[in-house]
């Protein structure tokens, strides 16, 4: 029978600390174990990484090589393109277009972010933009042109503004954030209930099947909210549904693979990749061309950025310029399944390895 603790909570036979400081130290050792201390330290590191990532991405949005089509009289076209590309800091990447119609198509198919139509005889130039892709990018582009030639007025023509219920065009970003968070939280919930490392590959695949069902329901719910409830992204229900399902499953499968490989630490890795790095680099609050190089290059390779591109471009731009985003999301989903399955199989094989025979007793 176990000994009953005394009135001070200490097991019988354990000497009391001689001083109040000694008692405090003993209580501290009981309350904060080395494992707890390591967990708290890990949380602190994630917190600081969150602060660094978000401030680093958003503290000074600066355009770099924003793609712009230029339509100008033949005699001036190359000069205008060279002048735009020669602006200090290279905020623009200008290329010629043959006509206003071609430039308009390039903007709506997301081959360029804007098109500058140069007018002869001193009349105002026209700048064709699509602010549904991010009003911040339009504002940055307008400032660059005004600074480059303050004497030349520019009229803005918005070919594709955000829906009235979509405010600043951020509905696709917040929808993607919710879907990704739902995916890795679903895998974390499964790990909390049944263990981060499934006992065998069959159980892991069963768990992945459950996460696939959750992903389909997640995409359905997100599409209903964005389309029917708030009318923020109307008219593309089926596309939003299946993009949402793939987004959720990509985050869930990757999260489960991290957990199979690393145990509970895999949840922290999911938070690092999908929240600390993925959200600020996704091209939501600021288009990726306004982000510093690290976040600008990282964003398209993560599920967050790929999902924002798919949701936004299907909602506003007919699904153009989305091939890479489909490949990225699919790679995270398939890669998560394969890595998780291989890791679970490897761990099971190690667990089944028979022990070496005991040495024979000396005769």
mmCIF file with all atom_site columns, C-alpha atoms in Angstrom, residues 31-200:
data_model
loop_
_atom_site.group_PDB
_atom_site.id
_atom_site.type_symbol
_atom_site.label_atom_id
_atom_site.label_alt_id
_atom_site.label_comp_id
_atom_site.label_asym_id
_atom_site.label_entity_id
_atom_site.label_seq_id
_atom_site.pdbx_PDB_ins_code
_atom_site.Cartn_x
_atom_site.Cartn_y
_atom_site.Cartn_z
_atom_site.occupancy
_atom_site.B_iso_or_equiv
_atom_site.pdbx_formal_charge
_atom_site.auth_seq_id
_atom_site.auth_comp_id
_atom_site.auth_asym_id
_atom_site.auth_atom_id
_atom_site.pdbx_PDB_model_num
ATOM 1   C CA . UNK A 1 31  ? 6.460   22.048 -10.119 1.00 0.00 ? 31  UNK A CA 1
ATOM 2   C CA . UNK A 1 32  ? 8.865   22.685 -13.033 1.00 0.00 ? 32  UNK A CA 1
ATOM 3   C CA . UNK A 1 33  ? 10.464  19.458 -14.158 1.00 0.00 ? 33  UNK A CA 1
ATOM 4   C CA . UNK A 1 34  ? 13.247  19.495 -16.774 1.00 0.00 ? 34  UNK A CA 1
ATOM 5   C CA . UNK A 1 35  ? 10.719  18.320 -19.379 1.00 0.00 ? 35  UNK A CA 1
ATOM 6   C CA . UNK A 1 36  ? 8.353   21.161 -18.489 1.00 0.00 ? 36  UNK A CA 1
ATOM 7   C CA . UNK A 1 37  ? 11.213  23.627 -18.671 1.00 0.00 ? 37  UNK A CA 1
ATOM 8   C CA . UNK A 1 38  ? 12.148  22.436 -22.145 1.00 0.00 ? 38  UNK A CA 1
ATOM 9   C CA . UNK A 1 39  ? 8.538   22.759 -23.308 1.00 0.00 ? 39  UNK A CA 1
ATOM 10  C CA . UNK A 1 40  ? 8.322   26.307 -21.973 1.00 0.00 ? 40  UNK A CA 1
ATOM 11  C CA . UNK A 1 41  ? 11.614  27.160 -23.675 1.00 0.00 ? 41  UNK A CA 1
ATOM 12  C CA . UNK A 1 42  ? 10.255  25.756 -26.947 1.00 0.00 ? 42  UNK A CA 1
ATOM 13  C CA . UNK A 1 43  ? 7.131   27.909 -26.629 1.00 0.00 ? 43  UNK A CA 1
ATOM 14  C CA . UNK A 1 44  ? 9.306   30.985 -26.017 1.00 0.00 ? 44  UNK A CA 1
ATOM 15  C CA . UNK A 1 45  ? 11.352  30.236 -29.138 1.00 0.00 ? 45  UNK A CA 1
ATOM 16  C CA . UNK A 1 46  ? 8.187   29.833 -31.235 1.00 0.00 ? 46  UNK A CA 1
ATOM 17  C CA . UNK A 1 47  ? 6.807   33.076 -29.822 1.00 0.00 ? 47  UNK A CA 1
ATOM 18  C CA . UNK A 1 48  ? 9.929   35.031 -30.741 1.00 0.00 ? 48  UNK A CA 1
ATOM 19  C CA . UNK A 1 49  ? 10.024  33.377 -34.172 1.00 0.00 ? 49  UNK A CA 1
ATOM 20  C CA . UNK A 1 50  ? 6.418   34.495 -34.687 1.00 0.00 ? 50  UNK A CA 1
ATOM 21  C CA . UNK A 1 51  ? 7.298   38.098 -33.804 1.00 0.00 ? 51  UNK A CA 1
ATOM 22  C CA . UNK A 1 52  ? 10.409  38.097 -36.009 1.00 0.00 ? 52  UNK A CA 1
ATOM 23  C CA . UNK A 1 53  ? 8.589   36.537 -38.963 1.00 0.00 ? 53  UNK A CA 1
ATOM 24  C CA . UNK A 1 54  ? 5.586   38.857 -38.957 1.00 0.00 ? 54  UNK A CA 1
ATOM 25  C CA . UNK A 1 55  ? 7.502   42.066 -38.306 1.00 0.00 ? 55  UNK A CA 1
ATOM 26  C CA . UNK A 1 56  ? 10.197  41.028 -40.768 1.00 0.00 ? 56  UNK A CA 1
ATOM 27  C CA . UNK A 1 57  ? 7.639   40.399 -43.495 1.00 0.00 ? 57  UNK A CA 1
ATOM 28  C CA . UNK A 1 58  ? 5.419   43.437 -42.936 1.00 0.00 ? 58  UNK A CA 1
ATOM 29  C CA . UNK A 1 59  ? 7.559   46.195 -41.412 1.00 0.00 ? 59  UNK A CA 1
ATOM 30  C CA . UNK A 1 60  ? 8.568   47.836 -44.699 1.00 0.00 ? 60  UNK A CA 1
ATOM 31  C CA . UNK A 1 61  ? 6.693   46.606 -47.801 1.00 0.00 ? 61  UNK A CA 1
ATOM 32  C CA . UNK A 1 62  ? 8.760   47.553 -50.833 1.00 0.00 ? 62  UNK A CA 1
ATOM 33  C CA . UNK A 1 63  ? 8.025   46.577 -54.440 1.00 0.00 ? 63  UNK A CA 1
ATOM 34  C CA . UNK A 1 64  ? 10.688  44.625 -56.238 1.00 0.00 ? 64  UNK A CA 1
ATOM 35  C CA . UNK A 1 65  ? 10.402  43.802 -59.946 1.00 0.00 ? 65  UNK A CA 1
ATOM 36  C CA . UNK A 1 66  ? 6.628   44.109 -60.150 1.00 0.00 ? 66  UNK A CA 1
ATOM 37  C CA . UNK A 1 67  ? 5.761   42.823 -63.654 1.00 0.00 ? 67  UNK A CA 1
ATOM 38  C CA . UNK A 1 68  ? 4.245   45.592 -65.797 1.00 0.00 ? 68  UNK A CA 1
ATOM 39  C CA . UNK A 1 69  ? 3.229   45.541 -69.462 1.00 0.00 ? 69  UNK A CA 1
ATOM 40  C CA . UNK A 1 70  ? 3.897   48.715 -71.461 1.00 0.00 ? 70  UNK A CA 1
ATOM 41  C CA . UNK A 1 71  ? 1.887   49.890 -74.486 1.00 0.00 ? 71  UNK A CA 1
ATOM 42  C CA . UNK A 1 72  ? 3.408   52.941 -76.177 1.00 0.00 ? 72  UNK A CA 1
ATOM 43  C CA . UNK A 1 73  ? 3.957   54.369 -79.662 1.00 0.00 ? 73  UNK A CA 1
ATOM 44  C CA . UNK A 1 74  ? 6.566   52.340 -81.504 1.00 0.00 ? 74  UNK A CA 1
ATOM 45  C CA . UNK A 1 75  ? 9.091   55.184 -81.446 1.00 0.00 ? 75  UNK A CA 1
ATOM 46  C CA . UNK A 1 76  ? 8.906   55.483 -77.653 1.00 0.00 ? 76  UNK A CA 1
ATOM 47  C CA . UNK A 1 77  ? 8.261   51.898 -76.513 1.00 0.00 ? 77  UNK A CA 1
ATOM 48  C CA . UNK A 1 78  ? 11.822  50.782 -75.858 1.00 0.00 ? 78  UNK A CA 1
ATOM 49  C CA . UNK A 1 79  ? 12.706  54.084 -74.186 1.00 0.00 ? 79  UNK A CA 1
ATOM 50  C CA . UNK A 1 80  ? 9.748   53.846 -71.793 1.00 0.00 ? 80  UNK A CA 1
ATOM 51  C CA . UNK A 1 81  ? 10.515  50.208 -70.956 1.00 0.00 ? 81  UNK A CA 1
ATOM 52  C CA . UNK A 1 82  ? 14.178  51.066 -70.307 1.00 0.00 ? 82  UNK A CA 1
ATOM 53  C CA . UNK A 1 83  ? 13.238  54.025 -68.088 1.00 0.00 ? 83  UNK A CA 1
ATOM 54  C CA . UNK A 1 84  ? 10.852  51.939 -65.988 1.00 0.00 ? 84  UNK A CA 1
ATOM 55  C CA . UNK A 1 85  ? 13.392  49.140 -65.595 1.00 0.00 ? 85  UNK A CA 1
ATOM 56  C CA . UNK A 1 86  ? 16.048  51.704 -64.706 1.00 0.00 ? 86  UNK A CA 1
ATOM 57  C CA . UNK A 1 87  ? 14.223  53.160 -61.693 1.00 0.00 ? 87  UNK A CA 1
ATOM 58  C CA . UNK A 1 88  ? 16.573  52.886 -58.675 1.00 0.00 ? 88  UNK A CA 1
ATOM 59  C CA . UNK A 1 89  ? 15.915  49.799 -56.611 1.00 0.00 ? 89  UNK A CA 1
ATOM 60  C CA . UNK A 1 90  ? 14.314  47.999 -59.579 1.00 0.00 ? 90  UNK A CA 1
ATOM 61  C CA . UNK A 1 91  ? 10.727  48.203 -58.282 1.00 0.00 ? 91  UNK A CA 1
ATOM 62  C CA . UNK A 1 92  ? 9.350   47.356 -61.744 1.00 0.00 ? 92  UNK A CA 1
ATOM 63  C CA . UNK A 1 93  ? 9.987   44.682 -64.364 1.00 0.00 ? 93  UNK A CA 1
ATOM 64  C CA . UNK A 1 94  ? 8.571   46.231 -67.537 1.00 0.00 ? 94  UNK A CA 1
ATOM 65  C CA . UNK A 1 95  ? 7.973   44.416 -70.808 1.00 0.00 ? 95  UNK A CA 1
ATOM 66  C CA . UNK A 1 96  ? 6.406   45.663 -74.044 1.00 0.00 ? 96  UNK A CA 1
ATOM 67  C CA . UNK A 1 97  ? 2.893   44.710 -75.187 1.00 0.00 ? 97  UNK A CA 1
ATOM 68  C CA . UNK A 1 98  ? 1.548   45.113 -78.697 1.00 0.00 ? 98  UNK A CA 1
ATOM 69  C CA . UNK A 1 99  ? -1.832  46.637 -77.888 1.00 0.00 ? 99  UNK A CA 1
ATOM 70  C CA . UNK A 1 100 ? -4.133  47.760 -75.109 1.00 0.00 ? 100 UNK A CA 1
ATOM 71  C CA . UNK A 1 101 ? -6.219  44.624 -75.628 1.00 0.00 ? 101 UNK A CA 1
ATOM 72  C CA . UNK A 1 102 ? -3.198  42.363 -75.179 1.00 0.00 ? 102 UNK A CA 1
ATOM 73  C CA . UNK A 1 103 ? -2.127  44.292 -72.090 1.00 0.00 ? 103 UNK A CA 1
ATOM 74  C CA . UNK A 1 104 ? -5.619  43.989 -70.608 1.00 0.00 ? 104 UNK A CA 1
ATOM 75  C CA . UNK A 1 105 ? -5.546  40.217 -71.146 1.00 0.00 ? 105 UNK A CA 1
ATOM 76  C CA . UNK A 1 106 ? -2.120  39.970 -69.559 1.00 0.00 ? 106 UNK A CA 1
ATOM 77  C CA . UNK A 1 107 ? -3.426  41.702 -66.420 1.00 0.00 ? 107 UNK A CA 1
ATOM 78  C CA . UNK A 1 108 ? -6.557  39.564 -66.132 1.00 0.00 ? 108 UNK A CA 1
ATOM 79  C CA . UNK A 1 109 ? -4.636  36.334 -66.759 1.00 0.00 ? 109 UNK A CA 1
ATOM 80  C CA . UNK A 1 110 ? -2.057  37.362 -64.117 1.00 0.00 ? 110 UNK A CA 1
ATOM 81  C CA . UNK A 1 111 ? 0.894   37.388 -66.481 1.00 0.00 ? 111 UNK A CA 1
ATOM 82  C CA . UNK A 1 112 ? 1.582   40.910 -65.196 1.00 0.00 ? 112 UNK A CA 1
ATOM 83  C CA . UNK A 1 113 ? 0.385   42.899 -62.208 1.00 0.00 ? 113 UNK A CA 1
ATOM 84  C CA . UNK A 1 114 ? -0.461  46.014 -64.233 1.00 0.00 ? 114 UNK A CA 1
ATOM 85  C CA . UNK A 1 115 ? -0.243  47.597 -67.679 1.00 0.00 ? 115 UNK A CA 1
ATOM 86  C CA . UNK A 1 116 ? 0.847   51.142 -68.494 1.00 0.00 ? 116 UNK A CA 1
ATOM 87  C CA . UNK A 1 117 ? -0.759  52.683 -71.569 1.00 0.00 ? 117 UNK A CA 1
ATOM 88  C CA . UNK A 1 118 ? 1.416   55.634 -72.603 1.00 0.00 ? 118 UNK A CA 1
ATOM 89  C CA . UNK A 1 119 ? -0.619  58.426 -74.219 1.00 0.00 ? 119 UNK A CA 1
ATOM 90  C CA . UNK A 1 120 ? 0.946   60.748 -76.803 1.00 0.00 ? 120 UNK A CA 1
ATOM 91  C CA . UNK A 1 121 ? 0.736   64.544 -76.863 1.00 0.00 ? 121 UNK A CA 1
ATOM 92  C CA . UNK A 1 122 ? 1.022   64.995 -73.112 1.00 0.00 ? 122 UNK A CA 1
ATOM 93  C CA . UNK A 1 123 ? -2.311  63.432 -72.205 1.00 0.00 ? 123 UNK A CA 1
ATOM 94  C CA . UNK A 1 124 ? -2.502  61.406 -68.972 1.00 0.00 ? 124 UNK A CA 1
ATOM 95  C CA . UNK A 1 125 ? -1.198  57.858 -69.166 1.00 0.00 ? 125 UNK A CA 1
ATOM 96  C CA . UNK A 1 126 ? -3.522  55.028 -68.156 1.00 0.00 ? 126 UNK A CA 1
ATOM 97  C CA . UNK A 1 127 ? -2.592  52.321 -65.665 1.00 0.00 ? 127 UNK A CA 1
ATOM 98  C CA . UNK A 1 128 ? -4.623  49.118 -65.892 1.00 0.00 ? 128 UNK A CA 1
ATOM 99  C CA . UNK A 1 129 ? -4.708  47.215 -62.597 1.00 0.00 ? 129 UNK A CA 1
ATOM 100 C CA . UNK A 1 130 ? -6.684  44.451 -60.884 1.00 0.00 ? 130 UNK A CA 1
ATOM 101 C CA . UNK A 1 131 ? -6.957  45.412 -57.219 1.00 0.00 ? 131 UNK A CA 1
ATOM 102 C CA . UNK A 1 132 ? -8.666  42.096 -56.370 1.00 0.00 ? 132 UNK A CA 1
ATOM 103 C CA . UNK A 1 133 ? -5.129  40.679 -56.415 1.00 0.00 ? 133 UNK A CA 1
ATOM 104 C CA . UNK A 1 134 ? -4.193  43.061 -53.599 1.00 0.00 ? 134 UNK A CA 1
ATOM 105 C CA . UNK A 1 135 ? -4.942  46.780 -53.230 1.00 0.00 ? 135 UNK A CA 1
ATOM 106 C CA . UNK A 1 136 ? -1.597  47.291 -51.503 1.00 0.00 ? 136 UNK A CA 1
ATOM 107 C CA . UNK A 1 137 ? 0.212   46.334 -54.692 1.00 0.00 ? 137 UNK A CA 1
ATOM 108 C CA . UNK A 1 138 ? -1.770  48.872 -56.710 1.00 0.00 ? 138 UNK A CA 1
ATOM 109 C CA . UNK A 1 139 ? -0.992  51.624 -54.225 1.00 0.00 ? 139 UNK A CA 1
ATOM 110 C CA . UNK A 1 140 ? 2.710   50.770 -54.258 1.00 0.00 ? 140 UNK A CA 1
ATOM 111 C CA . UNK A 1 141 ? 2.776   50.797 -58.055 1.00 0.00 ? 141 UNK A CA 1
ATOM 112 C CA . UNK A 1 142 ? 1.027   54.165 -58.165 1.00 0.00 ? 142 UNK A CA 1
ATOM 113 C CA . UNK A 1 143 ? 3.581   55.643 -55.776 1.00 0.00 ? 143 UNK A CA 1
ATOM 114 C CA . UNK A 1 144 ? 6.476   54.321 -57.862 1.00 0.00 ? 144 UNK A CA 1
ATOM 115 C CA . UNK A 1 145 ? 5.142   55.923 -61.051 1.00 0.00 ? 145 UNK A CA 1
ATOM 116 C CA . UNK A 1 146 ? 4.443   59.252 -59.358 1.00 0.00 ? 146 UNK A CA 1
ATOM 117 C CA . UNK A 1 147 ? 7.934   59.325 -57.914 1.00 0.00 ? 147 UNK A CA 1
ATOM 118 C CA . UNK A 1 148 ? 9.530   58.365 -61.238 1.00 0.00 ? 148 UNK A CA 1
ATOM 119 C CA . UNK A 1 149 ? 7.840   61.219 -63.161 1.00 0.00 ? 149 UNK A CA 1
ATOM 120 C CA . UNK A 1 150 ? 5.783   63.608 -60.999 1.00 0.00 ? 150 UNK A CA 1
ATOM 121 C CA . UNK A 1 151 ? 4.968   65.790 -64.009 1.00 0.00 ? 151 UNK A CA 1
ATOM 122 C CA . UNK A 1 152 ? 3.141   62.997 -65.882 1.00 0.00 ? 152 UNK A CA 1
ATOM 123 C CA . UNK A 1 153 ? -0.409  62.335 -64.591 1.00 0.00 ? 153 UNK A CA 1
ATOM 124 C CA . UNK A 1 154 ? -1.625  58.738 -64.509 1.00 0.00 ? 154 UNK A CA 1
ATOM 125 C CA . UNK A 1 155 ? -5.258  57.628 -64.555 1.00 0.00 ? 155 UNK A CA 1
ATOM 126 C CA . UNK A 1 156 ? -6.039  54.336 -62.805 1.00 0.00 ? 156 UNK A CA 1
ATOM 127 C CA . UNK A 1 157 ? -8.432  51.870 -64.429 1.00 0.00 ? 157 UNK A CA 1
ATOM 128 C CA . UNK A 1 158 ? -9.327  48.960 -62.150 1.00 0.00 ? 158 UNK A CA 1
ATOM 129 C CA . UNK A 1 159 ? -10.182 45.994 -64.365 1.00 0.00 ? 159 UNK A CA 1
ATOM 130 C CA . UNK A 1 160 ? -11.069 43.650 -61.509 1.00 0.00 ? 160 UNK A CA 1
ATOM 131 C CA . UNK A 1 161 ? -11.807 45.236 -58.121 1.00 0.00 ? 161 UNK A CA 1
ATOM 132 C CA . UNK A 1 162 ? -12.664 43.070 -55.105 1.00 0.00 ? 162 UNK A CA 1
ATOM 133 C CA . UNK A 1 163 ? -16.287 42.130 -54.551 1.00 0.00 ? 163 UNK A CA 1
ATOM 134 C CA . UNK A 1 164 ? -18.202 44.617 -52.436 1.00 0.00 ? 164 UNK A CA 1
ATOM 135 C CA . UNK A 1 165 ? -18.353 42.117 -49.566 1.00 0.00 ? 165 UNK A CA 1
ATOM 136 C CA . UNK A 1 166 ? -14.650 41.315 -49.887 1.00 0.00 ? 166 UNK A CA 1
ATOM 137 C CA . UNK A 1 167 ? -13.406 44.671 -48.602 1.00 0.00 ? 167 UNK A CA 1
ATOM 138 C CA . UNK A 1 168 ? -9.707  44.834 -49.388 1.00 0.00 ? 168 UNK A CA 1
ATOM 139 C CA . UNK A 1 169 ? -9.612  41.506 -51.191 1.00 0.00 ? 169 UNK A CA 1
ATOM 140 C CA . UNK A 1 170 ? -8.497  39.552 -48.127 1.00 0.00 ? 170 UNK A CA 1
ATOM 141 C CA . UNK A 1 171 ? -11.299 36.951 -47.999 1.00 0.00 ? 171 UNK A CA 1
ATOM 142 C CA . UNK A 1 172 ? -9.200  34.417 -49.916 1.00 0.00 ? 172 UNK A CA 1
ATOM 143 C CA . UNK A 1 173 ? -6.271  34.947 -47.523 1.00 0.00 ? 173 UNK A CA 1
ATOM 144 C CA . UNK A 1 174 ? -8.357  34.477 -44.375 1.00 0.00 ? 174 UNK A CA 1
ATOM 145 C CA . UNK A 1 175 ? -10.116 31.478 -45.875 1.00 0.00 ? 175 UNK A CA 1
ATOM 146 C CA . UNK A 1 176 ? -6.745  29.872 -46.663 1.00 0.00 ? 176 UNK A CA 1
ATOM 147 C CA . UNK A 1 177 ? -5.467  30.603 -43.147 1.00 0.00 ? 177 UNK A CA 1
ATOM 148 C CA . UNK A 1 178 ? -8.510  28.952 -41.593 1.00 0.00 ? 178 UNK A CA 1
ATOM 149 C CA . UNK A 1 179 ? -8.226  25.888 -43.806 1.00 0.00 ? 179 UNK A CA 1
ATOM 150 C CA . UNK A 1 180 ? -4.525  25.382 -43.083 1.00 0.00 ? 180 UNK A CA 1
ATOM 151 C CA . UNK A 1 181 ? -5.038  25.861 -39.343 1.00 0.00 ? 181 UNK A CA 1
ATOM 152 C CA . UNK A 1 182 ? -7.904  23.369 -39.449 1.00 0.00 ? 182 UNK A CA 1
ATOM 153 C CA . UNK A 1 183 ? -5.706  20.815 -41.179 1.00 0.00 ? 183 UNK A CA 1
ATOM 154 C CA . UNK A 1 184 ? -2.787  20.798 -38.781 1.00 0.00 ? 184 UNK A CA 1
ATOM 155 C CA . UNK A 1 185 ? -5.054  21.118 -35.729 1.00 0.00 ? 185 UNK A CA 1
ATOM 156 C CA . UNK A 1 186 ? -7.029  18.077 -36.892 1.00 0.00 ? 186 UNK A CA 1
ATOM 157 C CA . UNK A 1 187 ? -3.836  16.026 -37.098 1.00 0.00 ? 187 UNK A CA 1
ATOM 158 C CA . UNK A 1 188 ? -2.746  17.369 -33.690 1.00 0.00 ? 188 UNK A CA 1
ATOM 159 C CA . UNK A 1 189 ? -6.128  16.433 -32.180 1.00 0.00 ? 189 UNK A CA 1
ATOM 160 C CA . UNK A 1 190 ? -5.784  12.898 -33.510 1.00 0.00 ? 190 UNK A CA 1
ATOM 161 C CA . UNK A 1 191 ? -2.304  12.696 -32.010 1.00 0.00 ? 191 UNK A CA 1
ATOM 162 C CA . UNK A 1 192 ? -3.524  13.998 -28.650 1.00 0.00 ? 192 UNK A CA 1
ATOM 163 C CA . UNK A 1 193 ? -6.250  11.337 -28.523 1.00 0.00 ? 193 UNK A CA 1
ATOM 164 C CA . UNK A 1 194 ? -4.398  8.293  -29.833 1.00 0.00 ? 194 UNK A CA 1
ATOM 165 C CA . UNK A 1 195 ? -0.705  9.101  -29.678 1.00 0.00 ? 195 UNK A CA 1
ATOM 166 C CA . UNK A 1 196 ? 1.508   11.067 -32.031 1.00 0.00 ? 196 UNK A CA 1
ATOM 167 C CA . UNK A 1 197 ? 2.988   7.896  -33.507 1.00 0.00 ? 197 UNK A CA 1
ATOM 168 C CA . UNK A 1 198 ? 0.419   5.352  -34.718 1.00 0.00 ? 198 UNK A CA 1
ATOM 169 C CA . UNK A 1 199 ? 1.161   1.782  -33.697 1.00 0.00 ? 199 UNK A CA 1
ATOM 170 C CA . UNK A 1 200 ? 1.347   0.513  -37.278 1.00 0.00 ? 200 UNK A CA 1
#
